[in-house]
mmCIF file of C-alpha atoms and ligand atoms in Angstrom:
data_model
loop_
_atom_site.group_PDB
_atom_site.id
_atom_site.type_symbol
_atom_site.label_atom_id
_atom_site.label_comp_id
_atom_site.label_asym_id
_atom_site.label_seq_id
_atom_site.Cartn_x
_atom_site.Cartn_y
_atom_site.Cartn_z
ATOM 1 C CA MET A 1 -132.009 101.243 -11.310
ATOM 2 C CA SER A 2 -128.898 102.300 -9.488
ATOM 3 C CA ASP A 3 -129.286 103.553 -5.928
ATOM 4 C CA GLU A 4 -125.717 104.747 -5.363
ATOM 5 C CA LEU A 5 -125.259 108.098 -3.664
ATOM 6 C CA THR A 6 -122.290 108.965 -5.893
ATOM 7 C CA PRO A 7 -120.495 107.201 -8.768
ATOM 8 C CA ARG A 8 -117.341 106.852 -6.601
ATOM 9 C CA GLY A 9 -116.343 103.250 -6.115
ATOM 10 C CA SER A 10 -118.781 101.869 -8.657
ATOM 11 C CA LEU A 11 -118.090 103.910 -11.806
ATOM 12 C CA THR A 12 -115.150 106.196 -11.056
ATOM 13 C CA CYS A 13 -112.055 105.655 -8.935
ATOM 14 C CA ARG A 14 -112.212 107.633 -5.676
ATOM 15 C CA GLY A 15 -108.422 107.680 -5.638
ATOM 16 C CA CYS A 16 -107.155 108.733 -9.056
ATOM 17 C CA GLY A 17 -110.436 109.699 -10.723
ATOM 18 C CA SER A 18 -110.192 107.204 -13.612
ATOM 19 C CA ASP A 19 -113.258 105.438 -14.865
ATOM 20 C CA GLY A 20 -113.450 101.871 -16.109
ATOM 21 C CA LEU A 21 -113.405 100.114 -12.724
ATOM 22 C CA VAL A 22 -113.287 96.318 -13.030
ATOM 23 C CA SER A 23 -115.689 94.060 -11.112
ATOM 24 C CA VAL A 24 -113.713 91.631 -8.933
ATOM 25 C CA LEU A 25 -115.913 90.123 -6.192
ATOM 26 C CA ASP A 26 -119.661 90.626 -5.891
ATOM 27 C CA LEU A 27 -120.802 89.594 -2.395
ATOM 28 C CA GLY A 28 -124.431 90.396 -3.144
ATOM 29 C CA ARG A 29 -126.539 92.497 -0.828
ATOM 30 C CA GLN A 30 -125.411 92.548 2.795
ATOM 31 C CA PRO A 31 -126.487 94.386 5.937
ATOM 32 C CA LEU A 32 -124.196 97.061 7.394
ATOM 33 C CA SER A 33 -121.666 95.157 9.497
ATOM 34 C CA ASN A 34 -121.993 97.334 12.570
ATOM 35 C CA GLU A 35 -125.760 97.798 12.450
ATOM 36 C CA MET A 36 -126.680 95.278 15.121
ATOM 37 C CA ALA A 37 -130.281 94.071 15.367
ATOM 38 C CA LEU A 38 -132.083 94.701 18.653
ATOM 39 C CA THR A 39 -134.407 91.693 18.399
ATOM 40 C CA THR A 40 -134.289 88.250 16.756
ATOM 41 C CA THR A 41 -136.865 89.327 14.209
ATOM 42 C CA GLU A 42 -135.756 92.883 13.371
ATOM 43 C CA PRO A 43 -134.942 92.813 9.652
ATOM 44 C CA SER A 44 -131.498 94.050 8.605
ATOM 45 C CA PRO A 45 -131.590 96.479 5.643
ATOM 46 C CA THR A 46 -129.160 95.325 2.966
ATOM 47 C CA PHE A 47 -127.010 97.144 0.404
ATOM 48 C CA PRO A 48 -124.796 95.941 -2.459
ATOM 49 C CA LEU A 49 -121.301 94.851 -1.427
ATOM 50 C CA HIS A 50 -119.278 94.651 -4.597
ATOM 51 C CA LEU A 51 -115.505 95.015 -4.821
ATOM 52 C CA ARG A 52 -114.157 96.702 -7.917
ATOM 53 C CA VAL A 53 -110.552 97.580 -8.762
ATOM 54 C CA CYS A 54 -109.167 100.561 -10.648
ATOM 55 C CA PRO A 55 -106.880 99.212 -13.386
ATOM 56 C CA ALA A 56 -105.000 102.531 -13.483
ATOM 57 C CA CYS A 57 -103.934 102.887 -9.822
ATOM 58 C CA GLY A 58 -104.912 99.528 -8.270
ATOM 59 C CA LEU A 59 -107.267 100.996 -5.653
ATOM 60 C CA GLY A 60 -109.829 98.419 -4.540
ATOM 61 C CA GLN A 61 -113.167 100.028 -3.745
ATOM 62 C CA ILE A 62 -116.863 99.601 -3.137
ATOM 63 C CA GLY A 63 -119.764 101.862 -4.054
ATOM 64 C CA GLU A 64 -121.528 104.274 -1.715
ATOM 65 C CA TYR A 65 -125.112 103.497 -0.709
ATOM 66 C CA VAL A 66 -125.486 105.022 2.755
ATOM 67 C CA LEU A 67 -124.274 108.281 4.260
ATOM 68 C CA PRO A 68 -121.230 108.064 6.552
ATOM 69 C CA GLU A 69 -123.387 109.387 9.404
ATOM 70 C CA ARG A 70 -125.315 106.111 9.315
ATOM 71 C CA ILE A 71 -122.185 103.960 9.533
ATOM 72 C CA PHE A 72 -120.072 106.077 11.878
ATOM 73 C CA GLY A 73 -122.813 107.880 13.784
ATOM 74 C CA ALA A 74 -123.267 108.424 17.496
ATOM 75 C CA GLU A 75 -123.498 104.764 18.404
ATOM 76 C CA TYR A 76 -120.584 103.448 16.361
ATOM 77 C CA PRO A 77 -119.599 100.516 18.593
ATOM 78 C CA TYR A 78 -115.911 99.960 17.941
ATOM 79 C CA LEU A 79 -113.688 100.790 20.898
ATOM 80 C CA SER A 80 -109.978 100.492 20.166
ATOM 81 C CA SER A 81 -109.048 100.112 23.837
ATOM 82 C CA VAL A 82 -110.978 96.827 24.086
ATOM 83 C CA SER A 83 -108.151 95.070 22.230
ATOM 84 C CA THR A 84 -105.005 94.678 24.313
ATOM 85 C CA SER A 85 -102.881 93.924 21.249
ATOM 86 C CA TRP A 86 -104.133 97.145 19.639
ATOM 87 C CA LEU A 87 -103.194 99.156 22.737
ATOM 88 C CA ALA A 88 -99.717 97.634 22.625
ATOM 89 C CA HIS A 89 -99.449 98.585 18.943
ATOM 90 C CA ALA A 90 -100.328 102.191 19.824
ATOM 91 C CA GLY A 91 -97.577 102.180 22.452
ATOM 92 C CA GLU A 92 -95.033 100.985 19.903
ATOM 93 C CA TYR A 93 -96.216 103.628 17.440
ATOM 94 C CA THR A 94 -95.800 106.344 20.084
ATOM 95 C CA ARG A 95 -92.217 105.305 20.835
ATOM 96 C CA HIS A 96 -91.305 104.806 17.169
ATOM 97 C CA MET A 97 -92.645 108.123 15.873
ATOM 98 C CA THR A 98 -91.273 110.074 18.847
ATOM 99 C CA GLU A 99 -87.832 108.729 18.020
ATOM 100 C CA GLU A 100 -88.087 109.031 14.218
ATOM 101 C CA LEU A 101 -89.337 112.636 14.265
ATOM 102 C CA GLY A 102 -87.408 113.705 17.369
ATOM 103 C CA LEU A 103 -90.659 114.828 18.989
ATOM 104 C CA THR A 104 -90.138 116.832 22.124
ATOM 105 C CA GLU A 105 -92.372 117.842 24.981
ATOM 106 C CA GLY A 106 -95.105 120.206 23.905
ATOM 107 C CA ASP A 107 -95.079 119.214 20.223
ATOM 108 C CA LEU A 108 -98.572 118.976 18.766
ATOM 109 C CA VAL A 109 -99.840 115.552 17.691
ATOM 110 C CA MET A 110 -103.232 115.119 16.057
ATOM 111 C CA GLU A 111 -105.115 111.979 15.305
ATOM 112 C CA VAL A 112 -107.921 111.682 12.787
ATOM 113 C CA ALA A 113 -110.427 109.035 13.906
ATOM 114 C CA SER A 114 -108.969 109.117 17.386
ATOM 115 C CA ASN A 115 -111.602 106.695 18.679
ATOM 116 C CA ASP A 116 -111.617 106.410 22.483
ATOM 117 C CA GLY A 117 -108.185 108.019 22.907
ATOM 118 C CA TYR A 118 -106.332 104.676 22.841
ATOM 119 C CA LEU A 119 -103.337 106.361 21.127
ATOM 120 C CA LEU A 120 -103.517 110.011 22.179
ATOM 121 C CA THR A 121 -103.562 109.174 25.918
ATOM 122 C CA GLN A 122 -100.196 107.502 25.326
ATOM 123 C CA MET A 123 -98.895 110.461 23.282
ATOM 124 C CA ARG A 124 -100.067 112.821 26.028
ATOM 125 C CA ASP A 125 -98.361 110.704 28.696
ATOM 126 C CA ALA A 126 -95.181 111.013 26.601
ATOM 127 C CA GLY A 127 -95.435 114.810 26.940
ATOM 128 C CA MET A 128 -97.116 115.877 23.696
ATOM 129 C CA ARG A 129 -99.996 118.256 23.230
ATOM 130 C CA VAL A 130 -102.759 116.250 21.593
ATOM 131 C CA LEU A 131 -105.929 116.834 19.625
ATOM 132 C CA GLY A 132 -108.289 114.090 18.554
ATOM 133 C CA ILE A 133 -110.837 114.223 15.753
ATOM 134 C CA GLU A 134 -113.574 111.628 16.062
ATOM 135 C CA PRO A 135 -117.009 111.722 14.427
ATOM 136 C CA ALA A 136 -118.705 109.105 16.609
ATOM 137 C CA LEU A 137 -120.137 110.996 19.609
ATOM 138 C CA GLN A 138 -120.168 108.255 22.241
ATOM 139 C CA VAL A 139 -116.617 107.231 21.401
ATOM 140 C CA ALA A 140 -115.472 110.878 21.404
ATOM 141 C CA GLU A 141 -117.055 111.335 24.853
ATOM 142 C CA ILE A 142 -115.018 108.428 26.221
ATOM 143 C CA ALA A 143 -111.835 110.068 24.889
ATOM 144 C CA ARG A 144 -112.825 113.390 26.495
ATOM 145 C CA SER A 145 -113.488 111.660 29.828
ATOM 146 C CA ARG A 146 -109.861 110.500 29.642
ATOM 147 C CA GLY A 147 -108.737 114.088 29.202
ATOM 148 C CA VAL A 148 -108.127 113.949 25.433
ATOM 149 C CA ASP A 149 -109.286 117.158 23.721
ATOM 150 C CA THR A 150 -111.508 115.803 20.928
ATOM 151 C CA VAL A 151 -113.358 117.476 18.058
ATOM 152 C CA ASN A 152 -116.551 115.531 17.344
ATOM 153 C CA GLU A 153 -116.837 115.984 13.565
ATOM 154 C CA PHE A 154 -116.075 114.238 10.290
ATOM 155 C CA PHE A 155 -112.682 115.203 8.934
ATOM 156 C CA GLY A 156 -112.240 116.928 5.583
ATOM 157 C CA LEU A 157 -110.894 120.176 4.165
ATOM 158 C CA ALA A 158 -113.524 122.347 5.900
ATOM 159 C CA LEU A 159 -112.692 120.991 9.358
ATOM 160 C CA ALA A 160 -108.927 121.105 8.652
ATOM 161 C CA GLU A 161 -109.213 124.853 7.948
ATOM 162 C CA LYS A 162 -110.912 125.396 11.319
ATOM 163 C CA VAL A 163 -108.448 123.223 13.224
ATOM 164 C CA ALA A 164 -105.397 124.862 11.617
ATOM 165 C CA GLU A 165 -106.819 128.212 12.705
ATOM 166 C CA SER A 166 -107.495 127.140 16.299
ATOM 167 C CA HIS A 167 -104.570 124.814 16.991
ATOM 168 C CA GLY A 168 -101.875 125.494 14.403
ATOM 169 C CA ARG A 169 -100.024 122.891 12.412
ATOM 170 C CA PRO A 170 -98.915 119.661 14.100
ATOM 171 C CA ARG A 171 -95.601 117.791 13.844
ATOM 172 C CA LEU A 172 -97.420 114.503 13.470
ATOM 173 C CA ILE A 173 -100.856 113.517 12.239
ATOM 174 C CA ALA A 174 -101.887 109.920 12.791
ATOM 175 C CA ALA A 175 -104.564 108.790 10.377
ATOM 176 C CA ASN A 176 -104.365 105.128 11.146
ATOM 177 C CA ASN A 177 -106.998 102.700 9.912
ATOM 178 C CA VAL A 178 -109.267 105.511 8.797
ATOM 179 C CA MET A 179 -108.491 106.237 5.149
ATOM 180 C CA ALA A 180 -110.378 103.129 4.054
ATOM 181 C CA HIS A 181 -113.437 104.531 5.846
ATOM 182 C CA VAL A 182 -113.604 107.763 3.878
ATOM 183 C CA PRO A 183 -116.053 107.998 0.980
ATOM 184 C CA ASP A 184 -114.699 111.329 -0.307
ATOM 185 C CA LEU A 185 -111.010 110.454 -0.308
ATOM 186 C CA GLN A 186 -109.902 113.597 -2.185
ATOM 187 C CA ASP A 187 -111.553 115.921 0.360
ATOM 188 C CA PHE A 188 -109.997 113.950 3.226
ATOM 189 C CA LEU A 189 -106.524 114.131 1.658
ATOM 190 C CA ALA A 190 -106.954 117.834 0.925
ATOM 191 C CA GLY A 191 -107.709 118.313 4.637
ATOM 192 C CA LEU A 192 -104.560 116.454 5.663
ATOM 193 C CA SER A 193 -102.541 118.499 3.186
ATOM 194 C CA HIS A 194 -103.955 121.742 4.591
ATOM 195 C CA LEU A 195 -102.810 120.796 8.125
ATOM 196 C CA CYS A 196 -99.228 120.144 7.001
ATOM 197 C CA ASP A 197 -96.268 122.428 6.964
ATOM 198 C CA ASP A 198 -92.851 121.249 5.793
ATOM 199 C CA ASP A 199 -92.116 119.621 9.196
ATOM 200 C CA THR A 200 -95.367 117.679 9.429
ATOM 201 C CA VAL A 201 -95.512 113.951 8.844
ATOM 202 C CA VAL A 202 -98.859 112.235 8.299
ATOM 203 C CA THR A 203 -98.888 108.501 8.904
ATOM 204 C CA VAL A 204 -101.592 106.400 7.350
ATOM 205 C CA GLU A 205 -101.798 102.801 8.476
ATOM 206 C CA ASN A 206 -103.995 100.503 6.517
ATOM 207 C CA PRO A 207 -104.142 96.856 5.552
ATOM 208 C CA SER A 208 -102.260 96.178 2.310
ATOM 209 C CA PHE A 209 -104.663 95.369 -0.526
ATOM 210 C CA VAL A 210 -102.018 93.135 -2.092
ATOM 211 C CA THR A 211 -101.769 91.123 1.133
ATOM 212 C CA GLN A 212 -105.550 91.098 1.472
ATOM 213 C CA MET A 213 -105.784 89.513 -1.960
ATOM 214 C CA GLN A 214 -102.851 87.140 -1.475
ATOM 215 C CA GLU A 215 -104.147 85.971 1.930
ATOM 216 C CA THR A 216 -107.809 85.729 0.809
ATOM 217 C CA GLN A 217 -108.898 88.337 3.379
ATOM 218 C CA PHE A 218 -112.127 89.047 1.532
ATOM 219 C CA ASP A 219 -113.972 89.443 4.856
ATOM 220 C CA THR A 220 -112.286 92.829 5.288
ATOM 221 C CA ILE A 221 -114.702 93.967 2.572
ATOM 222 C CA TYR A 222 -117.667 95.638 4.218
ATOM 223 C CA HIS A 223 -119.629 98.816 3.768
ATOM 224 C CA GLU A 224 -117.544 100.955 6.099
ATOM 225 C CA HIS A 225 -114.402 100.114 4.115
ATOM 226 C CA PHE A 226 -114.797 102.132 0.944
ATOM 227 C CA SER A 227 -111.157 101.752 -0.211
ATOM 228 C CA TYR A 228 -108.504 98.983 -0.212
ATOM 229 C CA LEU A 229 -105.103 100.629 -0.316
ATOM 230 C CA SER A 230 -101.635 99.966 -1.631
ATOM 231 C CA ALA A 231 -98.527 102.148 -1.919
ATOM 232 C CA HIS A 232 -99.200 102.465 -5.638
ATOM 233 C CA ALA A 233 -102.769 103.676 -5.069
ATOM 234 C CA VAL A 234 -101.841 106.004 -2.185
ATOM 235 C CA ALA A 235 -99.151 107.662 -4.310
ATOM 236 C CA ALA A 236 -101.703 108.200 -7.090
ATOM 237 C CA ALA A 237 -104.431 109.507 -4.779
ATOM 238 C CA THR A 238 -102.232 112.073 -3.026
ATOM 239 C CA ARG A 239 -100.609 113.523 -6.145
ATOM 240 C CA ASP A 240 -103.166 116.260 -6.773
ATOM 241 C CA VAL A 241 -103.499 117.562 -3.199
ATOM 242 C CA GLY A 242 -99.883 118.574 -2.625
ATOM 243 C CA LEU A 243 -98.890 115.509 -0.629
ATOM 244 C CA GLU A 244 -96.251 112.952 -1.474
ATOM 245 C CA LEU A 245 -95.679 109.373 -0.343
ATOM 246 C CA THR A 246 -92.163 109.485 1.100
ATOM 247 C CA ARG A 247 -91.812 106.272 3.114
ATOM 248 C CA VAL A 248 -93.538 102.922 3.557
ATOM 249 C CA GLU A 249 -93.149 100.741 6.645
ATOM 250 C CA LYS A 250 -94.505 97.201 6.708
ATOM 251 C CA LEU A 251 -96.499 96.153 9.767
ATOM 252 C CA THR A 252 -98.043 92.918 10.959
ATOM 253 C CA THR A 253 -101.287 94.526 12.215
ATOM 254 C CA HIS A 254 -104.634 93.560 10.682
ATOM 255 C CA GLY A 255 -103.054 90.619 8.902
ATOM 256 C CA GLY A 256 -100.458 92.733 7.077
ATOM 257 C CA SER A 257 -100.579 96.520 6.913
ATOM 258 C CA ASN A 258 -98.469 99.339 5.562
ATOM 259 C CA ARG A 259 -97.679 102.605 7.293
ATOM 260 C CA TYR A 260 -97.537 105.293 4.619
ATOM 261 C CA TRP A 261 -95.698 108.512 5.429
ATOM 262 C CA LEU A 262 -97.215 111.490 3.640
ATOM 263 C CA THR A 263 -95.437 114.820 3.577
ATOM 264 C CA ARG A 264 -95.844 118.045 1.675
ATOM 265 C CA THR A 265 -94.641 117.699 -1.887
ATOM 266 C CA GLY A 266 -90.923 118.426 -1.978
ATOM 267 C CA ALA A 267 -90.550 118.699 1.804
ATOM 268 C CA ARG A 268 -88.784 115.396 2.373
ATOM 269 C CA GLU A 269 -86.653 113.153 0.219
ATOM 270 C CA ALA A 270 -88.355 109.879 -0.625
ATOM 271 C CA HIS A 271 -87.085 106.870 1.308
ATOM 272 C CA PRO A 272 -86.038 103.859 -0.850
ATOM 273 C CA SER A 273 -88.914 101.858 0.677
ATOM 274 C CA VAL A 274 -91.406 103.689 -1.553
ATOM 275 C CA ALA A 275 -89.934 102.432 -4.816
ATOM 276 C CA GLU A 276 -89.282 98.995 -3.273
ATOM 277 C CA VAL A 277 -92.831 98.428 -2.053
ATOM 278 C CA VAL A 278 -94.403 99.757 -5.258
ATOM 279 C CA ALA A 279 -92.181 97.394 -7.286
ATOM 280 C CA GLU A 280 -93.230 94.479 -5.064
ATOM 281 C CA GLU A 281 -96.900 95.352 -5.507
ATOM 282 C CA LEU A 282 -96.595 95.471 -9.264
ATOM 283 C CA ALA A 283 -94.647 92.196 -9.308
ATOM 284 C CA ALA A 284 -97.411 90.596 -7.192
ATOM 285 C CA GLY A 285 -99.930 91.563 -9.857
ATOM 286 C CA LEU A 286 -101.741 94.524 -8.264
ATOM 287 C CA LEU A 287 -102.683 95.846 -11.702
ATOM 288 C CA THR A 288 -103.393 92.493 -13.344
ATOM 289 C CA PRO A 289 -106.720 90.624 -13.643
ATOM 290 C CA GLU A 290 -104.936 87.336 -12.807
ATOM 291 C CA LEU A 291 -104.438 88.295 -9.148
ATOM 292 C CA TRP A 292 -107.952 89.750 -8.843
ATOM 293 C CA GLU A 293 -109.627 86.674 -10.327
ATOM 294 C CA ASP A 294 -107.535 84.244 -8.281
ATOM 295 C CA PHE A 295 -108.460 86.182 -5.125
ATOM 296 C CA ALA A 296 -112.156 86.039 -6.014
ATOM 297 C CA ASP A 297 -112.003 82.269 -6.650
ATOM 298 C CA ARG A 298 -110.255 81.602 -3.334
ATOM 299 C CA SER A 299 -112.763 83.847 -1.507
ATOM 300 C CA ARG A 300 -115.693 81.862 -2.884
ATOM 301 C CA ALA A 301 -113.948 78.660 -1.735
ATOM 302 C CA VAL A 302 -113.633 80.038 1.845
ATOM 303 C CA ILE A 303 -117.333 80.902 1.861
ATOM 304 C CA ARG A 304 -118.276 77.384 0.721
ATOM 305 C CA GLY A 305 -115.791 75.934 3.245
ATOM 306 C CA LEU A 306 -117.427 77.658 6.205
ATOM 307 C CA ARG A 307 -120.904 76.608 5.084
ATOM 308 C CA THR A 308 -119.797 72.963 4.753
ATOM 309 C CA TRP A 309 -118.019 73.015 8.126
ATOM 310 C CA LEU A 310 -121.105 74.381 9.883
ATOM 311 C CA ASP A 311 -123.349 71.800 8.239
ATOM 312 C CA GLU A 312 -120.992 69.012 9.325
ATOM 313 C CA ARG A 313 -120.883 70.303 12.926
ATOM 314 C CA HIS A 314 -124.644 70.535 12.963
ATOM 315 C CA ALA A 315 -125.041 66.973 11.622
ATOM 316 C CA ALA A 316 -122.617 65.683 14.273
ATOM 317 C CA GLY A 317 -124.651 67.334 17.040
ATOM 318 C CA ARG A 318 -121.824 69.655 18.058
ATOM 319 C CA THR A 319 -122.445 73.069 19.618
ATOM 320 C CA VAL A 320 -120.687 75.927 17.842
ATOM 321 C CA ALA A 321 -120.099 79.383 19.338
ATOM 322 C CA GLY A 322 -118.356 82.413 17.854
ATOM 323 C CA TYR A 323 -115.847 84.777 19.418
ATOM 324 C CA GLY A 324 -115.647 88.419 18.348
ATOM 325 C CA ALA A 325 -118.638 90.252 16.870
ATOM 326 C CA ALA A 326 -116.271 92.050 14.514
ATOM 327 C CA ALA A 327 -117.428 93.553 11.255
ATOM 328 C CA LYS A 328 -115.275 91.173 9.215
ATOM 329 C CA GLY A 329 -117.094 88.231 10.819
ATOM 330 C CA ASN A 330 -120.382 89.530 9.520
ATOM 331 C CA THR A 331 -119.178 89.701 5.920
ATOM 332 C CA LEU A 332 -117.992 86.105 6.165
ATOM 333 C CA MET A 333 -121.108 84.813 7.891
ATOM 334 C CA ASN A 334 -123.590 86.601 5.677
ATOM 335 C CA ALA A 335 -121.718 85.495 2.548
ATOM 336 C CA ALA A 336 -121.942 81.903 3.883
ATOM 337 C CA ASP A 337 -125.634 82.375 4.692
ATOM 338 C CA VAL A 338 -125.120 81.716 8.417
ATOM 339 C CA ARG A 339 -128.397 81.613 10.360
ATOM 340 C CA ALA A 340 -129.193 81.976 14.046
ATOM 341 C CA ASP A 341 -129.307 78.187 14.549
ATOM 342 C CA ASP A 342 -125.770 77.710 13.192
ATOM 343 C CA LEU A 343 -124.111 79.398 16.192
ATOM 344 C CA VAL A 344 -125.489 79.254 19.726
ATOM 345 C CA LEU A 345 -124.040 82.700 20.425
ATOM 346 C CA VAL A 346 -121.132 85.017 19.674
ATOM 347 C CA VAL A 347 -119.278 86.546 22.601
ATOM 348 C CA ASP A 348 -117.555 89.914 22.477
ATOM 349 C CA GLY A 349 -115.827 92.124 25.039
ATOM 350 C CA SER A 350 -117.574 95.268 23.795
ATOM 351 C CA GLU A 351 -120.509 96.076 26.074
ATOM 352 C CA ALA A 352 -122.119 98.101 23.290
ATOM 353 C CA LYS A 353 -122.678 94.905 21.297
ATOM 354 C CA GLN A 354 -123.786 92.610 24.105
ATOM 355 C CA GLY A 355 -127.501 91.801 24.281
ATOM 356 C CA LYS A 356 -127.921 92.554 20.566
ATOM 357 C CA PHE A 357 -127.984 90.318 17.478
ATOM 358 C CA LEU A 358 -125.580 90.145 14.560
ATOM 359 C CA PRO A 359 -126.931 91.885 11.461
ATOM 360 C CA GLY A 360 -128.318 89.418 8.932
ATOM 361 C CA SER A 361 -127.614 86.168 10.761
ATOM 362 C CA HIS A 362 -129.296 87.327 14.014
ATOM 363 C CA VAL A 363 -126.915 85.285 16.172
ATOM 364 C CA PRO A 364 -127.141 86.634 19.772
ATOM 365 C CA VAL A 365 -124.120 88.526 21.159
ATOM 366 C CA ALA A 366 -123.184 87.994 24.810
ATOM 367 C CA ALA A 367 -120.361 88.814 27.220
ATOM 368 C CA PRO A 368 -117.304 86.491 27.146
ATOM 369 C CA SER A 369 -118.226 85.385 30.682
ATOM 370 C CA GLU A 370 -121.248 83.636 29.171
ATOM 371 C CA LEU A 371 -119.211 81.430 26.849
ATOM 372 C CA ALA A 372 -118.711 78.557 29.301
ATOM 373 C CA ALA A 373 -122.449 78.263 30.057
ATOM 374 C CA ALA A 374 -123.137 77.703 26.343
ATOM 375 C CA GLU A 375 -120.886 74.592 26.527
ATOM 376 C CA PRO A 376 -119.479 74.943 23.004
ATOM 377 C CA ASP A 377 -117.614 72.059 21.387
ATOM 378 C CA ASP A 378 -116.172 74.418 18.774
ATOM 379 C CA VAL A 379 -115.446 78.138 18.899
ATOM 380 C CA LEU A 380 -115.160 80.007 15.599
ATOM 381 C CA VAL A 381 -112.792 82.975 16.045
ATOM 382 C CA LEU A 382 -114.099 85.654 13.691
ATOM 383 C CA PRO A 383 -111.416 88.407 13.995
ATOM 384 C CA TRP A 384 -108.572 86.184 12.769
ATOM 385 C CA ASN A 385 -106.143 89.153 12.998
ATOM 386 C CA ILE A 386 -106.152 88.807 16.801
ATOM 387 C CA ALA A 387 -106.718 85.028 16.883
ATOM 388 C CA PRO A 388 -103.784 84.207 19.237
ATOM 389 C CA GLU A 389 -105.115 86.690 21.827
ATOM 390 C CA ILE A 390 -108.618 85.240 21.526
ATOM 391 C CA SER A 391 -107.594 81.570 21.573
ATOM 392 C CA ARG A 392 -105.867 82.181 24.914
ATOM 393 C CA LEU A 393 -109.085 83.721 26.272
ATOM 394 C CA VAL A 394 -111.146 80.786 24.983
ATOM 395 C CA ALA A 395 -108.755 78.290 26.635
ATOM 396 C CA GLU A 396 -109.292 80.084 29.953
ATOM 397 C CA LEU A 397 -113.056 80.475 29.614
ATOM 398 C CA THR A 398 -113.984 77.067 28.271
ATOM 399 C CA PRO A 399 -111.103 74.585 28.384
ATOM 400 C CA GLY A 400 -111.617 71.704 25.986
ATOM 401 C CA ALA A 401 -113.445 73.621 23.256
ATOM 402 C CA ALA A 402 -111.674 73.561 19.894
ATOM 403 C CA CYS A 403 -110.779 76.968 18.371
ATOM 404 C CA TRP A 404 -111.133 77.536 14.628
ATOM 405 C CA ILE A 405 -110.586 80.256 12.065
ATOM 406 C CA ALA A 406 -112.215 80.301 8.614
ATOM 407 C CA VAL A 407 -109.833 82.671 6.787
ATOM 408 C CA PRO A 408 -107.736 82.021 4.731
ATOM 409 C CA GLU A 409 -109.073 78.472 5.141
ATOM 410 C CA MET A 410 -110.972 76.510 7.776
ATOM 411 C CA ARG A 411 -108.493 75.260 10.341
ATOM 412 C CA GLU A 412 -108.126 74.533 14.025
ATOM 413 C CA ILE A 413 -105.781 76.824 15.943
ATOM 414 C CA GLY A 414 -103.911 76.175 19.206
HETATM 415 ZN ZN1 LIG B 1 -107.583 104.757 -9.587
#
């Protein structure tokens, strides 16, 4: 019997509404990536993790089994400001958008999923009025303590109506790395549309699904990522809410992202990048089973590769530690059936995760300062998107340990 909350992502496309989704990669039942265990024996509830693709628009998606409140509730542990490379990216975004839109002092900038204020503090320091929208209470409180006015609610059309009433319409709305997290994509997009006037630009940054497939980034599939986006799918999803995709910028963040500019239909002439990127996506095979099946085969090879590598380390008597208790690491490790005795510990800079255990594998999470005491021979870097930053930290903390990444294939990094 099916236990989905809605048919979105398993039967019907949450982007364009088509049915006939195609099964691409079934990762079985997995625990929620951010639901850390408090003890070594606390069982982790599991839910299906099954990627399907819409053959009409190319949106990759997974079904809905738990309410967003459970995934992004009060204790949601991800703090953007913990990553120095992410802070630097926010600084570049602030400069770039200020210049592109000619933002001037006092212009209103909103961010949906504003996290701990990592971006809006920089926008505020550049002279803008700012408003954050962040559903996770503890994270929202951190933003408020930094002086960022933050609404602590989930974003959708109902909240957009209230915010438009109280704050007016902004020049810029950042909705970066959030659209994938939204189960009801049409309500979310309707909310963005409601906040726009003809001068408003919404930017949506998200990993490119085409790149994710080409680079075998299957570990970005986890329960909080409901959608896997491309320019083609974004254009299809926004069509019915009065928004239009009018520019695409390519970014290097998260292993290869796009920044989609959404504006009110007819408000802005489309930049040539839209047609160019869509053509590239189609040429890469976004809408063809060949790319999907090849991606699934390579993903299964990565999973087997990690399992073999761990077994070999274990047989050789080597001590393996992990770095970065990121959600993507949990997908990889649970798919490879990693157990607590495979890794001595995983270290992570986020205090909210320290002292807990990874969901499923129950590997203990500790502060980076504890890495040296574990005397690892090998350190597996789980968030490969910030691997250079982490390998430098590992070299400082425990010189002599070898650093490895598992995606897109098992290899030692400098
Ligand atoms: Zn679709």
